[in-house]
């Protein structure tokens, strides 16, 4: 019986081959695997494609009986199999359909699994699904989110984006490294707006952001969590003396920020330091904020440090 499309048109063998190749290239592009599991005979069939689009099929018997332990050779053929096996107990025992996201900490890759419980023509149970590598999509989404969450004047990341960037940087800390958060604000910001006007203050903020970008390393995170509040996060193997030197250097930078209308503005700085990759921005910011308030009580253009 010849194959037909949804509109009833006959599909030629050449078209079938072309469709299979297109599907193969799509599977290859997203490192995707289609899987089909039969609880009746406990068999798992997986289909994917090589880089050239050629189909690859893998059949595994006694999949559940082996407690979803996969042969290293099978994983070598289809690395995604280990991700499927990890989640399969949940897939078997939960809702009739669903979506799972998984981050592989070893490789840094993201995977998304779609699955569905259904019946074949004979009424037998089946679990079918699709797993794809979504790392590129996750990266694009993260970049779009950060770009959409930037201050209108300075184009620096706002609070949510700054928090996500700092959390990511902290999670990558290795033994012996320190993560350093600078939290600083401009002295009497409402007074500046009242005295010089919003346009002049906006010009000052642009100049300030340009100076910060120029002076700090490209890998350092510079964010603006309010109109007058900024953060800088950097990491590495630093002594306390080096961190204190950088803190004083930041305060000195404010003397370089000049516009035609506004002379240098006073700044105070709070510093928080961590060596734990389990820390996050939400935990570190209050420590830096406490240091900032301590610095303000000591006068203008001061800094104070909290080191856990």
PDB file of C-alpha atoms in Angstrom:
ATOM      1  CA  UNK A   1       0.000   0.000   0.000  1.00  0.00           C
ATOM      2  CA  UNK A   2       1.534   3.340  -1.043  1.00  0.00           C
ATOM      3  CA  UNK A   3       2.111   6.035   1.552  1.00  0.00           C
ATOM      4  CA  UNK A   4      -0.136   9.092   1.390  1.00  0.00           C
ATOM      5  CA  UNK A   5       0.120  12.524   2.967  1.00  0.00           C
ATOM      6  CA  UNK A   6      -2.527  14.155   5.144  1.00  0.00           C
ATOM      7  CA  UNK A   7      -4.239  15.624   2.061  1.00  0.00           C
ATOM      8  CA  UNK A   8      -4.422  12.220   0.348  1.00  0.00           C
ATOM      9  CA  UNK A   9      -1.583  12.796  -2.115  1.00  0.00           C
ATOM     10  CA  UNK A  10       0.666   9.812  -2.795  1.00  0.00           C
ATOM     11  CA  UNK A  11       4.210  10.099  -1.426  1.00  0.00           C
ATOM     12  CA  UNK A  12       6.911   8.746  -3.705  1.00  0.00           C
ATOM     13  CA  UNK A  13       9.861   6.724  -2.390  1.00  0.00           C
ATOM     14  CA  UNK A  14      12.127   9.676  -3.247  1.00  0.00           C
ATOM     15  CA  UNK A  15       9.941  11.992  -1.136  1.00  0.00           C
ATOM     16  CA  UNK A  16       9.984   9.496   1.727  1.00  0.00           C
ATOM     17  CA  UNK A  17      13.776   9.403   1.544  1.00  0.00           C
ATOM     18  CA  UNK A  18      13.932  13.203   1.450  1.00  0.00           C
ATOM     19  CA  UNK A  19      11.604  13.504   4.455  1.00  0.00           C
ATOM     20  CA  UNK A  20      13.637  10.943   6.384  1.00  0.00           C
ATOM     21  CA  UNK A  21      16.841  12.817   5.603  1.00  0.00           C
ATOM     22  CA  UNK A  22      15.294  16.155   6.657  1.00  0.00           C
ATOM     23  CA  UNK A  23      14.109  14.590   9.904  1.00  0.00           C
ATOM     24  CA  UNK A  24      17.545  13.059  10.403  1.00  0.00           C
ATOM     25  CA  UNK A  25      19.290  16.390   9.944  1.00  0.00           C
ATOM     26  CA  UNK A  26      16.841  17.999  12.386  1.00  0.00           C
ATOM     27  CA  UNK A  27      17.508  15.301  14.978  1.00  0.00           C
ATOM     28  CA  UNK A  28      21.237  15.678  14.452  1.00  0.00           C
ATOM     29  CA  UNK A  29      21.113  19.496  14.675  1.00  0.00           C
ATOM     30  CA  UNK A  30      19.485  19.420  18.115  1.00  0.00           C
ATOM     31  CA  UNK A  31      21.197  16.218  19.300  1.00  0.00           C
ATOM     32  CA  UNK A  32      17.698  14.796  19.615  1.00  0.00           C
ATOM     33  CA  UNK A  33      16.451  11.262  20.215  1.00  0.00           C
ATOM     34  CA  UNK A  34      12.970   9.829  19.695  1.00  0.00           C
ATOM     35  CA  UNK A  35      12.210   6.996  22.100  1.00  0.00           C
ATOM     36  CA  UNK A  36       9.467   4.376  22.263  1.00  0.00           C
ATOM     37  CA  UNK A  37       9.086   2.128  25.302  1.00  0.00           C
ATOM     38  CA  UNK A  38       6.816  -0.905  25.532  1.00  0.00           C
ATOM     39  CA  UNK A  39       6.020  -2.009  29.112  1.00  0.00           C
ATOM     40  CA  UNK A  40       4.534  -5.215  27.663  1.00  0.00           C
ATOM     41  CA  UNK A  41       7.888  -6.647  26.601  1.00  0.00           C
ATOM     42  CA  UNK A  42      10.074  -4.170  28.556  1.00  0.00           C
ATOM     43  CA  UNK A  43      11.859  -2.968  25.436  1.00  0.00           C
ATOM     44  CA  UNK A  44      13.152   0.493  24.587  1.00  0.00           C
ATOM     45  CA  UNK A  45      13.698   1.618  20.997  1.00  0.00           C
ATOM     46  CA  UNK A  46      15.609   4.840  20.361  1.00  0.00           C
ATOM     47  CA  UNK A  47      16.079   6.648  17.071  1.00  0.00           C
ATOM     48  CA  UNK A  48      18.439   9.496  16.263  1.00  0.00           C
ATOM     49  CA  UNK A  49      20.779  10.502  13.423  1.00  0.00           C
ATOM     50  CA  UNK A  50      24.448  10.877  12.766  1.00  0.00           C
ATOM     51  CA  UNK A  51      25.977  14.240  11.886  1.00  0.00           C
ATOM     52  CA  UNK A  52      25.344  13.460   8.195  1.00  0.00           C
ATOM     53  CA  UNK A  53      21.649  12.789   8.828  1.00  0.00           C
ATOM     54  CA  UNK A  54      21.887   9.024   8.513  1.00  0.00           C
ATOM     55  CA  UNK A  55      19.477   7.209  10.866  1.00  0.00           C
ATOM     56  CA  UNK A  56      20.711   5.448  13.996  1.00  0.00           C
ATOM     57  CA  UNK A  57      18.491   2.996  15.856  1.00  0.00           C
ATOM     58  CA  UNK A  58      19.129   1.323  19.195  1.00  0.00           C
ATOM     59  CA  UNK A  59      16.963  -1.344  20.821  1.00  0.00           C
ATOM     60  CA  UNK A  60      17.409  -2.248  24.492  1.00  0.00           C
ATOM     61  CA  UNK A  61      15.671  -5.248  26.027  1.00  0.00           C
ATOM     62  CA  UNK A  62      14.851  -5.682  29.728  1.00  0.00           C
ATOM     63  CA  UNK A  63      15.119  -1.918  30.185  1.00  0.00           C
ATOM     64  CA  UNK A  64      13.120  -1.647  33.432  1.00  0.00           C
ATOM     65  CA  UNK A  65      14.252  -5.046  34.695  1.00  0.00           C
ATOM     66  CA  UNK A  66      17.822  -3.760  34.699  1.00  0.00           C
ATOM     67  CA  UNK A  67      16.641  -0.757  36.780  1.00  0.00           C
ATOM     68  CA  UNK A  68      17.325   1.486  33.788  1.00  0.00           C
ATOM     69  CA  UNK A  69      21.058   0.749  33.917  1.00  0.00           C
ATOM     70  CA  UNK A  70      22.424   1.154  30.411  1.00  0.00           C
ATOM     71  CA  UNK A  71      25.353  -0.526  28.743  1.00  0.00           C
ATOM     72  CA  UNK A  72      28.358   1.829  28.319  1.00  0.00           C
ATOM     73  CA  UNK A  73      28.448   0.917  24.644  1.00  0.00           C
ATOM     74  CA  UNK A  74      24.813   1.961  24.284  1.00  0.00           C
ATOM     75  CA  UNK A  75      25.562   5.307  25.935  1.00  0.00           C
ATOM     76  CA  UNK A  76      28.551   5.692  23.645  1.00  0.00           C
ATOM     77  CA  UNK A  77      26.221   5.349  20.643  1.00  0.00           C
ATOM     78  CA  UNK A  78      23.581   7.660  22.153  1.00  0.00           C
ATOM     79  CA  UNK A  79      24.851   9.830  25.046  1.00  0.00           C
ATOM     80  CA  UNK A  80      21.302  11.101  25.610  1.00  0.00           C
ATOM     81  CA  UNK A  81      20.375   7.607  26.790  1.00  0.00           C
ATOM     82  CA  UNK A  82      21.841   8.273  30.239  1.00  0.00           C
ATOM     83  CA  UNK A  83      19.559  11.335  30.604  1.00  0.00           C
ATOM     84  CA  UNK A  84      16.517   9.302  29.531  1.00  0.00           C
ATOM     85  CA  UNK A  85      17.432   6.463  31.912  1.00  0.00           C
ATOM     86  CA  UNK A  86      17.876   8.899  34.814  1.00  0.00           C
ATOM     87  CA  UNK A  87      14.374  10.305  34.370  1.00  0.00           C
ATOM     88  CA  UNK A  88      12.578   7.157  33.270  1.00  0.00           C
ATOM     89  CA  UNK A  89      11.361   5.983  36.719  1.00  0.00           C
ATOM     90  CA  UNK A  90       9.571   9.326  37.027  1.00  0.00           C
ATOM     91  CA  UNK A  91       8.212   9.139  33.472  1.00  0.00           C
ATOM     92  CA  UNK A  92       6.823   5.636  34.061  1.00  0.00           C
ATOM     93  CA  UNK A  93       5.088   6.446  37.333  1.00  0.00           C
ATOM     94  CA  UNK A  94       3.752   9.954  36.807  1.00  0.00           C
ATOM     95  CA  UNK A  95       1.317  11.891  34.685  1.00  0.00           C
ATOM     96  CA  UNK A  96       0.177  10.665  31.275  1.00  0.00           C
ATOM     97  CA  UNK A  97       2.246  13.384  29.621  1.00  0.00           C
ATOM     98  CA  UNK A  98       4.777  15.962  30.643  1.00  0.00           C
ATOM     99  CA  UNK A  99       7.918  17.989  30.030  1.00  0.00           C
ATOM    100  CA  UNK A 100      11.174  17.676  31.981  1.00  0.00           C
ATOM    101  CA  UNK A 101      14.221  19.968  31.896  1.00  0.00           C
ATOM    102  CA  UNK A 102      17.590  18.645  32.964  1.00  0.00           C
ATOM    103  CA  UNK A 103      20.992  20.326  33.375  1.00  0.00           C
ATOM    104  CA  UNK A 104      23.993  18.050  33.009  1.00  0.00           C
ATOM    105  CA  UNK A 105      26.514  19.488  35.481  1.00  0.00           C
ATOM    106  CA  UNK A 106      29.344  17.457  33.958  1.00  0.00           C
ATOM    107  CA  UNK A 107      29.031  18.864  30.442  1.00  0.00           C
ATOM    108  CA  UNK A 108      27.035  22.034  31.148  1.00  0.00           C
ATOM    109  CA  UNK A 109      24.413  20.924  28.602  1.00  0.00           C
ATOM    110  CA  UNK A 110      20.664  21.380  28.986  1.00  0.00           C
ATOM    111  CA  UNK A 111      18.161  18.765  27.822  1.00  0.00           C
ATOM    112  CA  UNK A 112      14.384  18.843  27.513  1.00  0.00           C
ATOM    113  CA  UNK A 113      12.286  15.660  27.491  1.00  0.00           C
ATOM    114  CA  UNK A 114       8.707  15.485  26.217  1.00  0.00           C
ATOM    115  CA  UNK A 115       6.865  12.246  26.981  1.00  0.00           C
ATOM    116  CA  UNK A 116       3.399  10.776  26.455  1.00  0.00           C
ATOM    117  CA  UNK A 117       1.647   7.611  27.663  1.00  0.00           C
ATOM    118  CA  UNK A 118      -0.542   6.135  24.902  1.00  0.00           C
ATOM    119  CA  UNK A 119      -1.793   2.837  23.410  1.00  0.00           C
ATOM    120  CA  UNK A 120      -0.851   1.130  20.169  1.00  0.00           C
ATOM    121  CA  UNK A 121      -3.399  -0.246  17.684  1.00  0.00           C
ATOM    122  CA  UNK A 122      -3.686  -3.461  19.717  1.00  0.00           C
ATOM    123  CA  UNK A 123      -4.406  -1.571  22.924  1.00  0.00           C
ATOM    124  CA  UNK A 124      -0.977  -2.182  24.489  1.00  0.00           C
ATOM    125  CA  UNK A 125       0.592   0.508  26.675  1.00  0.00           C
ATOM    126  CA  UNK A 126       3.353   2.601  25.148  1.00  0.00           C
ATOM    127  CA  UNK A 127       5.480   5.476  26.368  1.00  0.00           C
ATOM    128  CA  UNK A 128       6.775   7.665  23.580  1.00  0.00           C
ATOM    129  CA  UNK A 129       8.981  10.694  23.873  1.00  0.00           C
ATOM    130  CA  UNK A 130      11.478  13.121  22.451  1.00  0.00           C
ATOM    131  CA  UNK A 131      14.663  14.453  24.059  1.00  0.00           C
ATOM    132  CA  UNK A 132      16.666  17.345  22.627  1.00  0.00           C
ATOM    133  CA  UNK A 133      19.685  19.380  23.627  1.00  0.00           C
ATOM    134  CA  UNK A 134      18.350  22.843  24.471  1.00  0.00           C
ATOM    135  CA  UNK A 135      21.665  24.414  25.512  1.00  0.00           C
ATOM    136  CA  UNK A 136      21.687  26.813  22.560  1.00  0.00           C
ATOM    137  CA  UNK A 137      18.065  27.784  23.154  1.00  0.00           C
ATOM    138  CA  UNK A 138      18.729  28.259  26.870  1.00  0.00           C
ATOM    139  CA  UNK A 139      21.733  30.447  26.061  1.00  0.00           C
ATOM    140  CA  UNK A 140      19.740  32.600  23.624  1.00  0.00           C
ATOM    141  CA  UNK A 141      16.863  32.880  26.086  1.00  0.00           C
ATOM    142  CA  UNK A 142      19.232  33.906  28.871  1.00  0.00           C
ATOM    143  CA  UNK A 143      20.861  36.539  26.666  1.00  0.00           C
ATOM    144  CA  UNK A 144      17.482  37.920  25.555  1.00  0.00           C
ATOM    145  CA  UNK A 145      16.315  38.058  29.168  1.00  0.00           C
ATOM    146  CA  UNK A 146      19.420  39.936  30.231  1.00  0.00           C
ATOM    147  CA  UNK A 147      19.215  42.358  27.298  1.00  0.00           C
ATOM    148  CA  UNK A 148      15.533  43.030  28.026  1.00  0.00           C
ATOM    149  CA  UNK A 149      16.362  43.719  31.655  1.00  0.00           C
ATOM    150  CA  UNK A 150      18.792  46.599  31.312  1.00  0.00           C
ATOM    151  CA  UNK A 151      18.635  50.121  32.674  1.00  0.00           C
ATOM    152  CA  UNK A 152      17.214  52.494  30.089  1.00  0.00           C
ATOM    153  CA  UNK A 153      20.034  55.028  30.460  1.00  0.00           C
ATOM    154  CA  UNK A 154      23.169  53.066  31.337  1.00  0.00           C
ATOM    155  CA  UNK A 155      22.215  49.774  29.602  1.00  0.00           C
ATOM    156  CA  UNK A 156      23.571  47.908  32.633  1.00  0.00           C
ATOM    157  CA  UNK A 157      21.734  44.737  33.769  1.00  0.00           C
ATOM    158  CA  UNK A 158      18.982  45.427  36.301  1.00  0.00           C
ATOM    159  CA  UNK A 159      18.336  43.525  39.536  1.00  0.00           C
ATOM    160  CA  UNK A 160      16.949  40.224  38.194  1.00  0.00           C
ATOM    161  CA  UNK A 161      19.519  39.943  35.428  1.00  0.00           C
ATOM    162  CA  UNK A 162      22.362  40.960  37.758  1.00  0.00           C
ATOM    163  CA  UNK A 163      21.235  38.351  40.281  1.00  0.00           C
ATOM    164  CA  UNK A 164      21.184  35.595  37.632  1.00  0.00           C
ATOM    165  CA  UNK A 165      24.642  36.551  36.337  1.00  0.00           C
ATOM    166  CA  UNK A 166      26.173  36.662  39.817  1.00  0.00           C
ATOM    167  CA  UNK A 167      24.570  33.335  40.802  1.00  0.00           C
ATOM    168  CA  UNK A 168      26.056  31.761  37.704  1.00  0.00           C
ATOM    169  CA  UNK A 169      29.503  33.196  38.466  1.00  0.00           C
ATOM    170  CA  UNK A 170      29.392  32.071  42.121  1.00  0.00           C
ATOM    171  CA  UNK A 171      28.426  28.526  41.109  1.00  0.00           C
ATOM    172  CA  UNK A 172      31.652  28.322  39.088  1.00  0.00           C
ATOM    173  CA  UNK A 173      33.954  29.194  42.022  1.00  0.00           C
ATOM    174  CA  UNK A 174      36.665  26.601  42.548  1.00  0.00           C
ATOM    175  CA  UNK A 175      38.664  25.766  45.672  1.00  0.00           C
ATOM    176  CA  UNK A 176      40.769  28.736  46.758  1.00  0.00           C
ATOM    177  CA  UNK A 177      38.824  31.297  44.720  1.00  0.00           C
ATOM    178  CA  UNK A 178      36.894  34.176  46.204  1.00  0.00           C
ATOM    179  CA  UNK A 179      33.795  35.878  44.867  1.00  0.00           C
ATOM    180  CA  UNK A 180      33.681  39.591  45.662  1.00  0.00           C
ATOM    181  CA  UNK A 181      30.540  41.733  45.565  1.00  0.00           C
ATOM    182  CA  UNK A 182      30.844  45.533  45.540  1.00  0.00           C
ATOM    183  CA  UNK A 183      27.583  47.315  46.393  1.00  0.00           C
ATOM    184  CA  UNK A 184      27.617  51.102  46.160  1.00  0.00           C
ATOM    185  CA  UNK A 185      25.266  54.023  45.749  1.00  0.00           C
ATOM    186  CA  UNK A 186      25.423  57.707  44.894  1.00  0.00           C
ATOM    187  CA  UNK A 187      25.204  60.155  47.757  1.00  0.00           C
ATOM    188  CA  UNK A 188      21.882  62.063  47.938  1.00  0.00           C
ATOM    189  CA  UNK A 189      20.563  60.991  44.528  1.00  0.00           C
ATOM    190  CA  UNK A 190      17.176  62.750  44.931  1.00  0.00           C
ATOM    191  CA  UNK A 191      19.086  65.946  45.763  1.00  0.00           C
ATOM    192  CA  UNK A 192      21.103  65.622  42.556  1.00  0.00           C
ATOM    193  CA  UNK A 193      17.939  65.346  40.470  1.00  0.00           C
ATOM    194  CA  UNK A 194      16.337  68.291  42.267  1.00  0.00           C
ATOM    195  CA  UNK A 195      19.426  70.482  41.881  1.00  0.00           C
ATOM    196  CA  UNK A 196      20.576  69.637  38.339  1.00  0.00           C
ATOM    197  CA  UNK A 197      17.518  68.096  36.649  1.00  0.00           C
ATOM    198  CA  UNK A 198      16.904  64.594  35.322  1.00  0.00           C
ATOM    199  CA  UNK A 199      18.610  65.202  31.970  1.00  0.00           C
ATOM    200  CA  UNK A 200      21.890  66.247  33.595  1.00  0.00           C
ATOM    201  CA  UNK A 201      21.751  63.284  35.991  1.00  0.00           C
ATOM    202  CA  UNK A 202      21.101  60.905  33.083  1.00  0.00           C
ATOM    203  CA  UNK A 203      24.208  62.273  31.375  1.00  0.00           C
ATOM    204  CA  UNK A 204      26.181  61.663  34.559  1.00  0.00           C
ATOM    205  CA  UNK A 205      24.918  58.060  34.799  1.00  0.00           C
ATOM    206  CA  UNK A 206      25.987  57.363  31.209  1.00  0.00           C
ATOM    207  CA  UNK A 207      29.440  58.730  31.957  1.00  0.00           C
ATOM    208  CA  UNK A 208      29.658  56.647  35.137  1.00  0.00           C
ATOM    209  CA  UNK A 209      28.688  53.420  33.362  1.00  0.00           C
ATOM    210  CA  UNK A 210      31.260  54.106  30.626  1.00  0.00           C
ATOM    211  CA  UNK A 211      34.000  54.611  33.234  1.00  0.00           C
ATOM    212  CA  UNK A 212      33.070  51.401  35.066  1.00  0.00           C
ATOM    213  CA  UNK A 213      33.027  49.343  31.855  1.00  0.00           C
ATOM    214  CA  UNK A 214      36.394  50.741  30.815  1.00  0.00           C
ATOM    215  CA  UNK A 215      38.105  50.226  34.148  1.00  0.00           C
ATOM    216  CA  UNK A 216      36.891  46.747  35.133  1.00  0.00           C
ATOM    217  CA  UNK A 217      37.674  43.487  33.363  1.00  0.00           C
ATOM    218  CA  UNK A 218      35.393  42.201  30.611  1.00  0.00           C
ATOM    219  CA  UNK A 219      34.547  39.149  32.729  1.00  0.00           C
ATOM    220  CA  UNK A 220      33.468  41.223  35.737  1.00  0.00           C
ATOM    221  CA  UNK A 221      29.740  41.707  36.251  1.00  0.00           C
ATOM    222  CA  UNK A 222      28.539  45.305  36.472  1.00  0.00           C
ATOM    223  CA  UNK A 223      24.867  45.827  37.291  1.00  0.00           C
ATOM    224  CA  UNK A 224      22.457  48.575  38.316  1.00  0.00           C
ATOM    225  CA  UNK A 225      19.817  47.402  40.772  1.00  0.00           C
ATOM    226  CA  UNK A 226      18.235  50.848  41.262  1.00  0.00           C
ATOM    227  CA  UNK A 227      18.684  54.321  39.755  1.00  0.00           C
ATOM    228  CA  UNK A 228      21.368  55.150  42.323  1.00  0.00           C
ATOM    229  CA  UNK A 229      22.549  51.662  43.346  1.00  0.00           C
ATOM    230  CA  UNK A 230      25.144  49.561  41.542  1.00  0.00           C
ATOM    231  CA  UNK A 231      26.916  46.239  41.967  1.00  0.00           C
ATOM    232  CA  UNK A 232      30.169  44.834  40.657  1.00  0.00           C
ATOM    233  CA  UNK A 233      31.049  41.165  41.061  1.00  0.00           C
ATOM    234  CA  UNK A 234      34.422  39.630  40.280  1.00  0.00           C
ATOM    235  CA  UNK A 235      36.166  36.424  41.252  1.00  0.00           C
ATOM    236  CA  UNK A 236      39.617  34.912  41.447  1.00  0.00           C
ATOM    237  CA  UNK A 237      42.425  34.118  43.854  1.00  0.00           C
ATOM    238  CA  UNK A 238      42.680  37.391  45.768  1.00  0.00           C
ATOM    239  CA  UNK A 239      44.117  38.390  49.122  1.00  0.00           C
ATOM    240  CA  UNK A 240      42.161  40.789  51.314  1.00  0.00           C
ATOM    241  CA  UNK A 241      44.754  43.482  50.570  1.00  0.00           C
ATOM    242  CA  UNK A 242      44.050  43.199  46.827  1.00  0.00           C
ATOM    243  CA  UNK A 243      40.285  43.454  47.410  1.00  0.00           C
ATOM    244  CA  UNK A 244      40.749  46.522  49.623  1.00  0.00           C
ATOM    245  CA  UNK A 245      42.966  48.113  46.964  1.00  0.00           C
ATOM    246  CA  UNK A 246      40.282  47.552  44.311  1.00  0.00           C
ATOM    247  CA  UNK A 247      37.623  48.971  46.638  1.00  0.00           C
ATOM    248  CA  UNK A 248      39.619  52.151  47.200  1.00  0.00           C
ATOM    249  CA  UNK A 249      40.316  52.329  43.464  1.00  0.00           C
ATOM    250  CA  UNK A 250      36.558  52.229  42.755  1.00  0.00           C
ATOM    251  CA  UNK A 251      35.921  55.124  45.105  1.00  0.00           C
ATOM    252  CA  UNK A 252      38.733  57.076  43.426  1.00  0.00           C
ATOM    253  CA  UNK A 253      37.108  56.405  40.046  1.00  0.00           C
ATOM    254  CA  UNK A 254      34.190  58.624  40.989  1.00  0.00           C
ATOM    255  CA  UNK A 255      36.503  61.613  40.896  1.00  0.00           C
ATOM    256  CA  UNK A 256      37.003  60.904  37.182  1.00  0.00           C
ATOM    257  CA  UNK A 257      33.290  61.046  36.403  1.00  0.00           C
ATOM    258  CA  UNK A 258      32.561  64.595  35.326  1.00  0.00           C
ATOM    259  CA  UNK A 259      29.943  66.289  33.212  1.00  0.00           C
ATOM    260  CA  UNK A 260      29.505  69.934  32.329  1.00  0.00           C
ATOM    261  CA  UNK A 261      26.865  70.427  35.010  1.00  0.00           C
ATOM    262  CA  UNK A 262      27.701  67.942  37.767  1.00  0.00           C
ATOM    263  CA  UNK A 263      30.971  67.853  39.663  1.00  0.00           C
ATOM    264  CA  UNK A 264      32.244  64.576  41.229  1.00  0.00           C
ATOM    265  CA  UNK A 265      29.630  62.856  43.371  1.00  0.00           C
ATOM    266  CA  UNK A 266      30.346  61.245  46.734  1.00  0.00           C
ATOM    267  CA  UNK A 267      30.155  57.447  46.896  1.00  0.00           C
ATOM    268  CA  UNK A 268      30.153  54.840  49.640  1.00  0.00           C
ATOM    269  CA  UNK A 269      30.925  51.175  49.092  1.00  0.00           C
ATOM    270  CA  UNK A 270      29.974  47.949  50.841  1.00  0.00           C
ATOM    271  CA  UNK A 271      31.994  44.805  50.127  1.00  0.00           C
ATOM    272  CA  UNK A 272      31.026  41.167  50.732  1.00  0.00           C
ATOM    273  CA  UNK A 273      33.356  38.253  50.053  1.00  0.00           C
ATOM    274  CA  UNK A 274      32.584  34.548  49.776  1.00  0.00           C
ATOM    275  CA  UNK A 275      34.561  31.432  49.005  1.00  0.00           C
ATOM    276  CA  UNK A 276      31.507  29.163  48.787  1.00  0.00           C
ATOM    277  CA  UNK A 277      30.047  28.079  45.451  1.00  0.00           C
ATOM    278  CA  UNK A 278      26.823  27.372  47.378  1.00  0.00           C
ATOM    279  CA  UNK A 279      26.303  31.051  48.143  1.00  0.00           C
ATOM    280  CA  UNK A 280      24.018  33.169  45.946  1.00  0.00           C
ATOM    281  CA  UNK A 281      23.321  36.822  45.184  1.00  0.00           C
ATOM    282  CA  UNK A 282      20.255  36.982  47.453  1.00  0.00           C
ATOM    283  CA  UNK A 283      22.393  35.880  50.413  1.00  0.00           C
ATOM    284  CA  UNK A 284      25.439  37.970  49.561  1.00  0.00           C
ATOM    285  CA  UNK A 285      23.722  41.293  48.843  1.00  0.00           C
ATOM    286  CA  UNK A 286      22.421  41.893  52.432  1.00  0.00           C
ATOM    287  CA  UNK A 287      25.973  41.388  53.726  1.00  0.00           C
ATOM    288  CA  UNK A 288      27.273  43.982  51.270  1.00  0.00           C
ATOM    289  CA  UNK A 289      24.350  46.285  52.149  1.00  0.00           C
ATOM    290  CA  UNK A 290      25.230  46.037  55.860  1.00  0.00           C
ATOM    291  CA  UNK A 291      28.832  46.916  55.003  1.00  0.00           C
ATOM    292  CA  UNK A 292      27.580  49.866  52.951  1.00  0.00           C
ATOM    293  CA  UNK A 293      25.576  51.271  55.873  1.00  0.00           C
ATOM    294  CA  UNK A 294      28.631  50.914  58.114  1.00  0.00           C
ATOM    295  CA  UNK A 295      30.732  52.799  55.567  1.00  0.00           C
ATOM    296  CA  UNK A 296      28.163  55.612  55.397  1.00  0.00           C
ATOM    297  CA  UNK A 297      28.288  56.094  59.157  1.00  0.00           C
ATOM    298  CA  UNK A 298      32.018  56.729  58.826  1.00  0.00           C
ATOM    299  CA  UNK A 299      31.547  59.568  56.314  1.00  0.00           C
ATOM    300  CA  UNK A 300      31.652  60.083  52.560  1.00  0.00           C
ATOM    301  CA  UNK A 301      33.796  58.122  50.112  1.00  0.00           C
ATOM    302  CA  UNK A 302      34.408  55.235  52.502  1.00  0.00           C
ATOM    303  CA  UNK A 303      34.207  51.492  52.151  1.00  0.00           C
ATOM    304  CA  UNK A 304      33.670  48.631  54.573  1.00  0.00           C
ATOM    305  CA  UNK A 305      34.102  44.885  54.023  1.00  0.00           C
ATOM    306  CA  UNK A 306      32.289  41.759  55.205  1.00  0.00           C
ATOM    307  CA  UNK A 307      34.340  38.575  54.760  1.00  0.00           C
ATOM    308  CA  UNK A 308      32.651  35.331  55.796  1.00  0.00           C
TER     309      UNK A 308
END
